[in-house]
Coordinates of C-alpha atoms in Angstrom, one line a residue:
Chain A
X1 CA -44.2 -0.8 29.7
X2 CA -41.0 -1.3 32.0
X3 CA -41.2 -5.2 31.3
X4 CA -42.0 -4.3 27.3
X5 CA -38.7 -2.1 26.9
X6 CA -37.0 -5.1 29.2
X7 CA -37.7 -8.0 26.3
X8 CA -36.8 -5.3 23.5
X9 CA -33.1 -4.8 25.5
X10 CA -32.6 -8.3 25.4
X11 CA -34.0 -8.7 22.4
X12 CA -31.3 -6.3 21.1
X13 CA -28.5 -7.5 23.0
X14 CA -29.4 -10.9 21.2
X15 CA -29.2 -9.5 18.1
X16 CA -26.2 -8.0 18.8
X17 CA -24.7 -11.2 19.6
X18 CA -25.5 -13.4 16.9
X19 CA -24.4 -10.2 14.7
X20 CA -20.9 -10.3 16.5
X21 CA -20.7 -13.8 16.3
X22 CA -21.1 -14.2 12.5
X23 CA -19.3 -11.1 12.1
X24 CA -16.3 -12.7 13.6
X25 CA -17.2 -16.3 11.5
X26 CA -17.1 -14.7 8.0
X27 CA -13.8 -12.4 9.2
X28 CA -12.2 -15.9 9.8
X29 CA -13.5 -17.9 6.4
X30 CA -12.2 -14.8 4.6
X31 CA -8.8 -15.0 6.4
X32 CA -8.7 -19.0 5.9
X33 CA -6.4 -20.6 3.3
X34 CA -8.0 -22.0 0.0
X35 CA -6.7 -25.5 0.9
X36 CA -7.9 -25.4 4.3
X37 CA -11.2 -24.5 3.8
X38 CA -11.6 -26.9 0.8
X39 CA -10.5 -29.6 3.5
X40 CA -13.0 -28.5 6.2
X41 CA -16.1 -28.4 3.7
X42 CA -15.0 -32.0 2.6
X43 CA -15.5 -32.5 6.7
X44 CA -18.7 -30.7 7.0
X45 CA -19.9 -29.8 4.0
X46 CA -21.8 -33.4 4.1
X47 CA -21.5 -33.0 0.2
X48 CA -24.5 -30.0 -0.3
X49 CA -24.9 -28.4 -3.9
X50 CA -23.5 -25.0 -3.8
X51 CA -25.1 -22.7 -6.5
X52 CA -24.1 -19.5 -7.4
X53 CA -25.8 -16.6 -6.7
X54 CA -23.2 -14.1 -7.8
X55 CA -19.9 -14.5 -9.0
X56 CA -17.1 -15.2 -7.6
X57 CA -16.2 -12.4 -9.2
X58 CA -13.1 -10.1 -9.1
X59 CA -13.0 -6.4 -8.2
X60 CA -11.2 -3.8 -6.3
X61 CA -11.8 -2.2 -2.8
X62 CA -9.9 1.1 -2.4
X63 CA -8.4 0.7 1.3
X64 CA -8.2 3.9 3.4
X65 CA -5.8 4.9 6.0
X66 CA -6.6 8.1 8.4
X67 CA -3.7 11.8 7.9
X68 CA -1.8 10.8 10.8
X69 CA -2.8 7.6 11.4
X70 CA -6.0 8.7 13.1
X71 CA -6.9 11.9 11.3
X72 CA -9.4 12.1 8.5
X73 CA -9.4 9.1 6.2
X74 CA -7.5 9.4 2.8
X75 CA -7.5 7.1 0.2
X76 CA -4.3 4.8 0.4
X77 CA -5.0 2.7 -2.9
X78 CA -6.5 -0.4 -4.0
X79 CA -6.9 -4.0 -3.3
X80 CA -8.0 -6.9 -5.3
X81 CA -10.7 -8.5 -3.8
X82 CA -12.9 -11.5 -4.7
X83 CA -16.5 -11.9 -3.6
X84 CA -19.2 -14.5 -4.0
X85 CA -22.7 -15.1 -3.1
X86 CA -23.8 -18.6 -2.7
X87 CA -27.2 -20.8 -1.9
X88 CA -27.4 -23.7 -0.5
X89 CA -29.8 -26.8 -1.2
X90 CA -32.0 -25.4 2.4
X91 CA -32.3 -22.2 0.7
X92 CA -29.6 -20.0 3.0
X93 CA -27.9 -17.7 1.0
X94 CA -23.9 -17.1 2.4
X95 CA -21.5 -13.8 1.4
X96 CA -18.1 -13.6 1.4
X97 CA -15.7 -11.1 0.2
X98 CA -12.1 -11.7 0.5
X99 CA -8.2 -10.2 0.0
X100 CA -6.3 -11.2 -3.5
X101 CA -8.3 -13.0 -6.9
X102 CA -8.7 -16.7 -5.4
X103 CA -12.0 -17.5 -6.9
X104 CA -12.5 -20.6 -5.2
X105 CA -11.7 -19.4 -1.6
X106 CA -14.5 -16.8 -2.1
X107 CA -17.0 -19.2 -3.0
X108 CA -16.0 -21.6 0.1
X109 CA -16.0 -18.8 2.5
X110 CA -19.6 -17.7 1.2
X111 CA -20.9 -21.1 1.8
X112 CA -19.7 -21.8 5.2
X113 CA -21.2 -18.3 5.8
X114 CA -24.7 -19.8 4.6
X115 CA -23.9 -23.1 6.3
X116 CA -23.5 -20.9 9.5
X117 CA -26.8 -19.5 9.3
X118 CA -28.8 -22.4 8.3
X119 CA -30.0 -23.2 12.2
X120 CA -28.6 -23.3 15.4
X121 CA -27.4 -26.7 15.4
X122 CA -25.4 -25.7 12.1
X123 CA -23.7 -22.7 13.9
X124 CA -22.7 -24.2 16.8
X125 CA -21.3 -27.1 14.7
X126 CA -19.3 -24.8 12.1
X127 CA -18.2 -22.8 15.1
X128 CA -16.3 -25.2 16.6
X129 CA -15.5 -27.3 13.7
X130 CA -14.2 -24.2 11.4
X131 CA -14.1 -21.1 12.9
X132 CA -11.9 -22.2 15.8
X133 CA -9.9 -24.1 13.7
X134 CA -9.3 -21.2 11.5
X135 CA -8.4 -18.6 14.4
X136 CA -6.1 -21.2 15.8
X137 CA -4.2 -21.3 12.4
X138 CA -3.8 -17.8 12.2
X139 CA -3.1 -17.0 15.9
X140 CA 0.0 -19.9 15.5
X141 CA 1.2 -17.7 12.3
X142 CA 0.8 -14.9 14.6
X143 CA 2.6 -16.0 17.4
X144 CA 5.4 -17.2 15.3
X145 CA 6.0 -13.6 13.5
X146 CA 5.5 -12.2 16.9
X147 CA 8.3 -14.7 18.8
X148 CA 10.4 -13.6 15.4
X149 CA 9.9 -10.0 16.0
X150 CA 10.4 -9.9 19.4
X151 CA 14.2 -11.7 19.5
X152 CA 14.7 -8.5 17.3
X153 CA 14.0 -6.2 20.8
X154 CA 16.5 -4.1 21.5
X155 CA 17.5 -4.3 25.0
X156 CA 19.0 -1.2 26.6
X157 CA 20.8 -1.4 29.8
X158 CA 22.8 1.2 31.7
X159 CA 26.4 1.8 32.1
X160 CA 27.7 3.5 35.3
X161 CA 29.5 6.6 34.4
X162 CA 30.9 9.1 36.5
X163 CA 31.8 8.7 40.2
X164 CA 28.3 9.0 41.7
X165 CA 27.7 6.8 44.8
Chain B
X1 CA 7.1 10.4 -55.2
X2 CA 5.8 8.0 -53.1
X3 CA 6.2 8.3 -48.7
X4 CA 5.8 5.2 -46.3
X5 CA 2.7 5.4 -44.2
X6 CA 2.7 2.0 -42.7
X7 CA 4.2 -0.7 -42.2
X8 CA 6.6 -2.2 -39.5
X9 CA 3.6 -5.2 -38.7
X10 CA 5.9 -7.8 -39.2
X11 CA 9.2 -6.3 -37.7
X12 CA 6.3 -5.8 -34.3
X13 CA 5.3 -9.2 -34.3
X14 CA 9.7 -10.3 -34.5
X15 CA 10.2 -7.8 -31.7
X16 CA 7.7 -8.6 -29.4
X17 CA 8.7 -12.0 -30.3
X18 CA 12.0 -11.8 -29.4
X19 CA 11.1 -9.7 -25.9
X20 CA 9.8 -13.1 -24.9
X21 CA 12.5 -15.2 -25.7
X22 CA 15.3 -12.9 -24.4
X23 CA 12.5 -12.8 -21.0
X24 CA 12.9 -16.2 -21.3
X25 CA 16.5 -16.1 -21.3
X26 CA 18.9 -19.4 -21.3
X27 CA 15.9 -22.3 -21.5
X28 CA 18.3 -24.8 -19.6
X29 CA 18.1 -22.5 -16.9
X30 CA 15.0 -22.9 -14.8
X31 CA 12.2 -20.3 -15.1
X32 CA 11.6 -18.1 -12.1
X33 CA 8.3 -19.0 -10.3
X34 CA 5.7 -16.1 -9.2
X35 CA 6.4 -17.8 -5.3
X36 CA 10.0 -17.6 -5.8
X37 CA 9.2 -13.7 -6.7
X38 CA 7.2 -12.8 -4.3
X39 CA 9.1 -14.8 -1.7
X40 CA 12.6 -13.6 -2.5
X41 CA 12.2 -10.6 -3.9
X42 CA 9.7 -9.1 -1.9
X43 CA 11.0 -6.0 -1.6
X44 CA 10.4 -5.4 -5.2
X45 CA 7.0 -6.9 -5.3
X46 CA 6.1 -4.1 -2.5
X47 CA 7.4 -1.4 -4.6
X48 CA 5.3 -2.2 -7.7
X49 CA 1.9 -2.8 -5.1
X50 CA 2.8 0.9 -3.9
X51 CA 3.3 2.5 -6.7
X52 CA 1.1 0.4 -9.0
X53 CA -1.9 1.5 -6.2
X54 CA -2.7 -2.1 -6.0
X55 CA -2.3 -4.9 -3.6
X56 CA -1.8 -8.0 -4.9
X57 CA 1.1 -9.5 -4.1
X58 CA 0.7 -12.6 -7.2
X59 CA -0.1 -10.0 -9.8
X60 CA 2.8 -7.8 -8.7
X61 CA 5.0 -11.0 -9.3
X62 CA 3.6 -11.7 -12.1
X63 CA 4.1 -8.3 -13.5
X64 CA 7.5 -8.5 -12.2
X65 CA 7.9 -11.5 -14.3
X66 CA 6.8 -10.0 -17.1
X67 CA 8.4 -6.7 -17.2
X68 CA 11.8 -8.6 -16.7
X69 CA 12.6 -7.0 -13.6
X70 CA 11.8 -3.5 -14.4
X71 CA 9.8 -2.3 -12.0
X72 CA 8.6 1.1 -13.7
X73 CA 7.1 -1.4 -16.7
X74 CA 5.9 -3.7 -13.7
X75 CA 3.9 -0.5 -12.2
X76 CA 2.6 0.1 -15.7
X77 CA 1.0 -3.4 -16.0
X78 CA -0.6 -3.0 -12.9
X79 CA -2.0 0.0 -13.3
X80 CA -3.1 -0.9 -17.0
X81 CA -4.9 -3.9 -15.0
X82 CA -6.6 -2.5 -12.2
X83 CA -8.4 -0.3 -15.0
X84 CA -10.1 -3.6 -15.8
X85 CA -11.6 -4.0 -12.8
X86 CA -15.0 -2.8 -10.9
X87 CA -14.6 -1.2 -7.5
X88 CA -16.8 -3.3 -4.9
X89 CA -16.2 -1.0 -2.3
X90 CA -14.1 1.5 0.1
X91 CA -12.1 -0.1 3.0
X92 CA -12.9 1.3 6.7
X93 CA -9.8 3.8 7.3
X94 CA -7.3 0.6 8.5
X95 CA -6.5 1.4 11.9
X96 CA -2.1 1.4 12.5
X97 CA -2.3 1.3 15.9
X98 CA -3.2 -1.9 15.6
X99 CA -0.4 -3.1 13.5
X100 CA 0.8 -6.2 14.1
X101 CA 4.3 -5.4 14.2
X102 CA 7.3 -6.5 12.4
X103 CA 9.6 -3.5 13.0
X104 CA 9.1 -0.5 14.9
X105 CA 11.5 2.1 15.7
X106 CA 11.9 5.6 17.1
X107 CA 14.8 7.8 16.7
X108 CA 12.9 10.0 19.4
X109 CA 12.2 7.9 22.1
X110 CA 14.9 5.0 23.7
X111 CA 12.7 4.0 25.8
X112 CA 8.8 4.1 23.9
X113 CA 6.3 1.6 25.2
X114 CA 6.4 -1.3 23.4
X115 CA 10.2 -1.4 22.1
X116 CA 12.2 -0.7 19.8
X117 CA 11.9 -3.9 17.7
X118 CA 14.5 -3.9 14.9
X119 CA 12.6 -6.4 12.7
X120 CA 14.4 -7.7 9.1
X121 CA 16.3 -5.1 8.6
X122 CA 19.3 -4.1 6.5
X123 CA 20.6 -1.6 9.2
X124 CA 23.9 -2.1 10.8
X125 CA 24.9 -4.8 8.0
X126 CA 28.1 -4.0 6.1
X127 CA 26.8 -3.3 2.9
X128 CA 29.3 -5.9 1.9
X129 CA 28.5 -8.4 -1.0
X130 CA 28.5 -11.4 0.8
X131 CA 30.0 -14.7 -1.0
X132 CA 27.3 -17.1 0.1
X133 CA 24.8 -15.1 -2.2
X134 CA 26.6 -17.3 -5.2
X135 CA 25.6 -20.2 -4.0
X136 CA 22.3 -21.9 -2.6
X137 CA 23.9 -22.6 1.5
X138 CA 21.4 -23.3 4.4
X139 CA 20.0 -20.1 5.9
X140 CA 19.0 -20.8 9.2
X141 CA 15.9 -20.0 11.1
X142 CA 15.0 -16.8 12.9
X143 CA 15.6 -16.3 16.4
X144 CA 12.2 -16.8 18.0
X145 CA 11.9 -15.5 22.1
X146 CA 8.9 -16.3 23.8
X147 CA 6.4 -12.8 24.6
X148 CA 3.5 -12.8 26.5
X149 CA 2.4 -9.0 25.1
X150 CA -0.1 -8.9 22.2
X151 CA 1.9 -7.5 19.3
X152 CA 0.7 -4.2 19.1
X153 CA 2.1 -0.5 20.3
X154 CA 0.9 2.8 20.9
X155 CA 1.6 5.3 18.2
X156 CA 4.6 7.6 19.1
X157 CA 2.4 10.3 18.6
X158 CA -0.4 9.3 20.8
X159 CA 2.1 9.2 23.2
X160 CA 3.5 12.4 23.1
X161 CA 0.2 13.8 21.8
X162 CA -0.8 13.1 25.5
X163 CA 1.3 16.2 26.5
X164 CA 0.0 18.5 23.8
X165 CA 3.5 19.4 22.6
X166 CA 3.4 17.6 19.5
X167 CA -0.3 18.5 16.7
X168 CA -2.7 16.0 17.1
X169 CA -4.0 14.1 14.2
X170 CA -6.3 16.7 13.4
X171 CA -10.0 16.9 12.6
X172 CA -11.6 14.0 10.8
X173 CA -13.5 16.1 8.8
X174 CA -16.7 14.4 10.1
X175 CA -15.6 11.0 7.9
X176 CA -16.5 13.1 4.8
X177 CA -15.8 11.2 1.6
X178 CA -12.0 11.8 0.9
X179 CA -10.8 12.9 -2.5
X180 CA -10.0 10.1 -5.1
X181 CA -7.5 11.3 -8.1
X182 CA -8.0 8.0 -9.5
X183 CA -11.5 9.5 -10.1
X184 CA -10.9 13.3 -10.8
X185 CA -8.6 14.9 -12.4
X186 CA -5.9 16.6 -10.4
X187 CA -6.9 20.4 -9.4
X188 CA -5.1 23.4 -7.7
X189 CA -4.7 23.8 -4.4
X190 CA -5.5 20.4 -3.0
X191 CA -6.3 19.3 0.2
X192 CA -3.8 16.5 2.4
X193 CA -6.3 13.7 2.0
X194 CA -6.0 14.1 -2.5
X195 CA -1.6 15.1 -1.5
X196 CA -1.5 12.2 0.7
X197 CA -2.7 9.8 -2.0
X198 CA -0.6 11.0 -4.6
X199 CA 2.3 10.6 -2.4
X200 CA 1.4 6.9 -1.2
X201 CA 1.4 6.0 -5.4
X202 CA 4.2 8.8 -6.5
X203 CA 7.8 7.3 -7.6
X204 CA 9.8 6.3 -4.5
X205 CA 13.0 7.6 -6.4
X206 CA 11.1 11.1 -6.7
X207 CA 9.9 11.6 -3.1
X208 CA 13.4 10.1 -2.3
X209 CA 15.0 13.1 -3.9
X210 CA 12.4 15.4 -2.9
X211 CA 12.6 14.8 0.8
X212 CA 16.9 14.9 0.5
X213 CA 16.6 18.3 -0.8
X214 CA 14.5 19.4 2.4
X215 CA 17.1 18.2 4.7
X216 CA 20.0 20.0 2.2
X217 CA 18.0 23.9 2.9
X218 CA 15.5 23.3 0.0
X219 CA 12.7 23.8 2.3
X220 CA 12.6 24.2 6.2
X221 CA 12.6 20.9 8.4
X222 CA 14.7 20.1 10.8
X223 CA 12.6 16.3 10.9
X224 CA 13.7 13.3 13.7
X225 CA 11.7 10.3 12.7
X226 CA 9.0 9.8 15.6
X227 CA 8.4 6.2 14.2
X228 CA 8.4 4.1 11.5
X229 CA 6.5 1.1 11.9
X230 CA 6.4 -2.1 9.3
X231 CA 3.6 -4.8 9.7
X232 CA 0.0 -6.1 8.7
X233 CA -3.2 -4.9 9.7
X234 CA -6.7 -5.7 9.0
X235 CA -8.5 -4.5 5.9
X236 CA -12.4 -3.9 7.1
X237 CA -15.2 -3.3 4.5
X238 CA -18.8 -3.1 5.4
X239 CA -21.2 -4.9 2.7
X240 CA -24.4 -4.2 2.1
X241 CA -25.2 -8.0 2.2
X242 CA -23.9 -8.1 5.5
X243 CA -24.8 -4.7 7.2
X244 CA -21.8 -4.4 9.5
X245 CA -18.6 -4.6 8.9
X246 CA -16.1 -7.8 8.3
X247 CA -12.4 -8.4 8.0
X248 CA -11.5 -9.3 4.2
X249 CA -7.9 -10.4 5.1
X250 CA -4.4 -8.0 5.6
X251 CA -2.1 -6.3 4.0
X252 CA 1.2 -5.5 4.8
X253 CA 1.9 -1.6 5.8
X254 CA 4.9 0.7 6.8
X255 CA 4.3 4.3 8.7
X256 CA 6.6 6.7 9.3
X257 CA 5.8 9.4 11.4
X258 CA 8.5 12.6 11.1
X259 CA 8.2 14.7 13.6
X260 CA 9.4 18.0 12.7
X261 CA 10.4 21.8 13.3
X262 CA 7.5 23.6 16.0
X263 CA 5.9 26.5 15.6
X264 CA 3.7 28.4 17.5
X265 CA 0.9 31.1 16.7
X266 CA -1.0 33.9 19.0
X267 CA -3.8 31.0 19.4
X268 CA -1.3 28.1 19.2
X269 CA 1.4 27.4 21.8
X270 CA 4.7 26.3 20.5
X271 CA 4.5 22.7 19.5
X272 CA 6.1 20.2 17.1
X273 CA 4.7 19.7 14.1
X274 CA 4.2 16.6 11.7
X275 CA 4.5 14.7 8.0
X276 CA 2.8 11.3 7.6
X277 CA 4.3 8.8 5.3
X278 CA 2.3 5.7 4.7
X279 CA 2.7 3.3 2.2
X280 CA 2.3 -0.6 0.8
X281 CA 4.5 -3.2 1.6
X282 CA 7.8 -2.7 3.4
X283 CA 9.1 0.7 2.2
X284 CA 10.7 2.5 4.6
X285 CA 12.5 4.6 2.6
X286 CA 9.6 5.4 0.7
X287 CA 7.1 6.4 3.8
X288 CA 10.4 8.3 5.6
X289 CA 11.0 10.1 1.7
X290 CA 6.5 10.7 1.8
X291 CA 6.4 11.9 5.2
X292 CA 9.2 14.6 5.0
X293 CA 7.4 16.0 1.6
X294 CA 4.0 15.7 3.5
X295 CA 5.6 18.4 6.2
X296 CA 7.1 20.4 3.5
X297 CA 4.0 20.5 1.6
X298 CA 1.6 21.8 4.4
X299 CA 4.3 25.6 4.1
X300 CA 0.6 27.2 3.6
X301 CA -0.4 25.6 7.3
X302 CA 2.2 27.6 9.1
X303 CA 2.4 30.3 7.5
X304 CA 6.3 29.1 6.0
X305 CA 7.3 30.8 2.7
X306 CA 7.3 28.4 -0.2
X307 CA 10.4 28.6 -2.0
X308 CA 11.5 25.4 -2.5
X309 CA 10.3 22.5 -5.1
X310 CA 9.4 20.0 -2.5
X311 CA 7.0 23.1 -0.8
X312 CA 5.5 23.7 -4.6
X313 CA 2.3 21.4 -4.9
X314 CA 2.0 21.2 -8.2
X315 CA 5.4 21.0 -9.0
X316 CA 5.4 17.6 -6.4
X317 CA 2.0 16.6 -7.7
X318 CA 2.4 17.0 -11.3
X319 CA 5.7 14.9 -11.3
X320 CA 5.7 12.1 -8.6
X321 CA 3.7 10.0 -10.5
X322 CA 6.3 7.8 -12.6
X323 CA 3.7 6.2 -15.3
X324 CA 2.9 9.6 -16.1
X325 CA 6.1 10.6 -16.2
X326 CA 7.4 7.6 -18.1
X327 CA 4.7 7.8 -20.5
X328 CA 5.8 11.7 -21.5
X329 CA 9.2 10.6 -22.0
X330 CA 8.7 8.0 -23.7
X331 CA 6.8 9.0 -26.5
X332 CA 9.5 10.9 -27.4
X333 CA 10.4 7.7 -29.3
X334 CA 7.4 7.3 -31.0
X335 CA 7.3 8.4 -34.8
X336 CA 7.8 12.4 -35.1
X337 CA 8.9 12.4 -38.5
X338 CA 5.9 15.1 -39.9
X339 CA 7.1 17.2 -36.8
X340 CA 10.6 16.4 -37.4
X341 CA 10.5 17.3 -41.0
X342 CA 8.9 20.0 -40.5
X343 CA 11.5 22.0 -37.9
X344 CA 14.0 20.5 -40.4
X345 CA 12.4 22.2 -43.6
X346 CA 12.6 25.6 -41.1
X347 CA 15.6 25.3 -40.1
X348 CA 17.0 24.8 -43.7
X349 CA 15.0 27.8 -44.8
X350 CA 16.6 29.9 -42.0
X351 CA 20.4 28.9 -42.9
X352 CA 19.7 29.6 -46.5
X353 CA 18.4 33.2 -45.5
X354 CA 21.5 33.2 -43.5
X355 CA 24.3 32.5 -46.7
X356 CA 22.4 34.9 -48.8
X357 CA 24.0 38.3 -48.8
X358 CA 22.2 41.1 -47.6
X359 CA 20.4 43.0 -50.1
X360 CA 18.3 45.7 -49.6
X361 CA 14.7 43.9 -49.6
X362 CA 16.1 42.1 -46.8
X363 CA 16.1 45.2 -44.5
X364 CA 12.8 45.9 -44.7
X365 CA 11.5 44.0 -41.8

């Protein structure tokens, strides 16, 4: 029983893993620019057919922020969004949903999100060949608005006044 | 006799004609480019996202574009557009406190963790026209200093929340579904989540005024601002075809926490209270101008007498919405003749009655 409920943990944990990790792949191909992820598929795409499944098509998602900032949620207003669902020649179907009306980004990101799934030799490959890639771009942009922002700190410092000693 | 009922088709067609040509403007002059709107003027590119309850910054440009700079037509467009469109889905609540910031400050707090960071601002310039904007000179590249902190901060609020002397956030309502007036028509009394959304789209120049008149005795706040925060944070959705949920992108925020006159009740100890502004874009007057009528709305909560327009709901509601509001104006301009014609034919009837002497049938009534 003990060494039952053991291999179902793990079994979980494993599951939660691979969830995490492709959560974290399709965040980046959603985040990616058009131009960069037309480039990597040119890289790694090795030329598959990519047929559409549905869409890309575009539509709204109403973004919520919380009273307070971490009350209730209220409705904030809306976003354009663009989602596509793709197959691949193997069969794999990929999702993607992304910020602003850029058909073609959507229907990237949803194939490298089938591309990622298609075996394990696949996910390591796109992981390190376009996931990293990705999250490198955007932490560089990051780092740069942050550097920006932070020459902007205002530093206080402390005048003597009176004749304390 | 015979009375015009149409016509006008081809004196449209001219017009709207015209419209685009004067858009145009002077054809030797280059046209503007959607980057060079949403680049340069990006201040009014996050005004029409706000209050056109859309973010898009390429479609506000574009709208921009098209409305030739006024924003109240821009709004229009993009509400007229968004009409168009399905909703996929609703956004996890975004989560501020992990902005990545661009400009934070308190007015409360010198010395907050995490900074004050003053960001692009126009504070402490001279308000001065500067020469250099009539011509195309070299700007030079921020300032960049090296940081080895993440860019995120704790919420003012969280930090003074810590000593109880400021209301928490308040319940979340068990994540109930939050009220959508983009869905259901507007109803009496409403609840914060329905105000709050009303006041994220309403006309910046309306809350603007509205929030002024607080601080001028028109309501009771005696506000400091706690915070106002400007940056991006991440815009979750879970999906069905996923079953957890995944980042879509960003969009660009600004918060305002007002921190405001305390009260205190036989269950409550005294404590300060709040209004919440937040908003699309960088808008700071807009979320300082949302979070003061926030306060000033929630009289009810603290048992304040409402006696002032920004403390009437349906007086704030039924007005802050400038396509609404535009819309009931402007038809003013639209063909009355019938109605016009008609308070004319009364009104000639009346001074007629008026020359004739009095005679004694007149008296009767």
């Amino acid at each position: 029983m003990a060494e039952k409920s053991a291999s179902g943990e793990a079994r979980e944990q494993a599951n939660e893993q691979h969830i995490e990790a492709r959560r974290r792949a399709v965040s980046a191909f959603a985040q990616a620019e058009t131009d960069m992820l037309a480039r990597l598929w040119e890289e790694v795409g090795e030329g598959r057919p990519i047929a559409a499944v549905r869409g890309p098509e575009v539509g709204l998602v109403m973004v919520r922020g919380r009273v307070g900032g971490g009350g209730a949620p209220f409705n904030l207003g809306e976003a354009s969004v663009t989602r596509a669902s793709v197959r691949l020649g193997e069969g794999t179907v990929g999702h993607a949903m992304t910020l602003g009306r850029d058909l073609e980004r959507a229907r990237l990101a949803a194939s490298f999100d089938a591309l990622w799934q298609l075996d394990a030799a696949h996910r390591d490959m796109v992981e390190s060949r376009v996931v990293l890639p990705i999250e490198a771009a955007i932490a560089e942009a990051e780092t740069k608005a942050r550097e920006e922002t932070e020459a902007t700190r205002v530093d206080f410092f402390t005048m003597a006044r009176g004749e304390d000693e | 006799m015979y009375v015009a009922v149409k016509g006008g088709e081809a004196a449209i067609a001219n017009a709207h004609r015209l419209l685009a040509d004067r858009r145009r403007g002077d054809r030797t002059v280059p046209a503007l480019t959607l980057e060079q709107i949403a680049g340069q003027l990006s201040l009014a590119v996050d005004r029409v996202m706000a209050e056109g309850s859309l973010y898009d910054p390429d479609l506000a440009a574009m709208a921009v574009r098209q409305a030739r700079g006024d924003l109240i037509e821009a709004i229009f467009l993009i509400r007229a557009y968004r009409t168009t469109l399905p909703r996929f889905a609703a956004s996890q609540p975004i989560e501020t406190g992990r902005m990545r910031i661009e400009r934070r400050i308190s007015a409360t707090y010198k010395d907050l963790p995490g900074g004050q960071l003053l960001g692009p601002t126009f504070d402490y310039t001279h308000r001065l026209i500067d020469p250099e904007m009539a011509k195309d000179g070299d700007v030079a590249a921020a300032e960049r200093r090296e940081t080895a902190g993440d860019s995120h901060a704790p919420r003012v609020t969280d930090i003074l929340g810590d000593e109880a002397l400021i209301e928490g956030d308040g319940d979340r309502a068990g994540e109930a579904e939050p009220a959508d007036l983009t869905r259901s028509p507007l109803g009496f009394p409403t609840g914060r989540d329905l105000r709050l959304q009303a006041l994220a789209r309403g006309d910046e120049g309306f809350l603007l005024a509205l929030g002024y008149s607080t601080q001028r005795g028109y309501g009771r706040t005696h506000p400091f601002v706690g915070e106002v925060r400007i940056g991006f944070v991440d815009v979750e959705v879970e999906l069905p075809e996923f079953g957890f949920a995944v980042t879509i992108g960003r969009v660009r925020v600004t918060e305002c926490q007002m921190i405001s006159q305390f009260t205190g009740s036989k269950e409550e100890p005294p404590q300060f209270t709040r209004g919440y502004g937040l908003v699309f874009g960088q808008s700071e007057r807009k979320a300082m101008a949302m979070s003061l009528v926030d306060r000033a709305l929630r009289a009810d909560e603290f048992d304040e007498e409402r006696r002032s327009p920004a403390q009437d709901e349906e007086f704030v509601l039924a007005h802050s919405d400038n396509i609404q509001a535009t819309g009931f104006v402007e038809h003013l301009k639209l063909p009355h003749y019938v109605d016009f014609q008609a308070e004319l034919e009364l009104l000639r009837r009346m001074r007629r009655e008026g020359d004739r002497p009095a005679e004694e049938g007149d008296e009767t009534e």
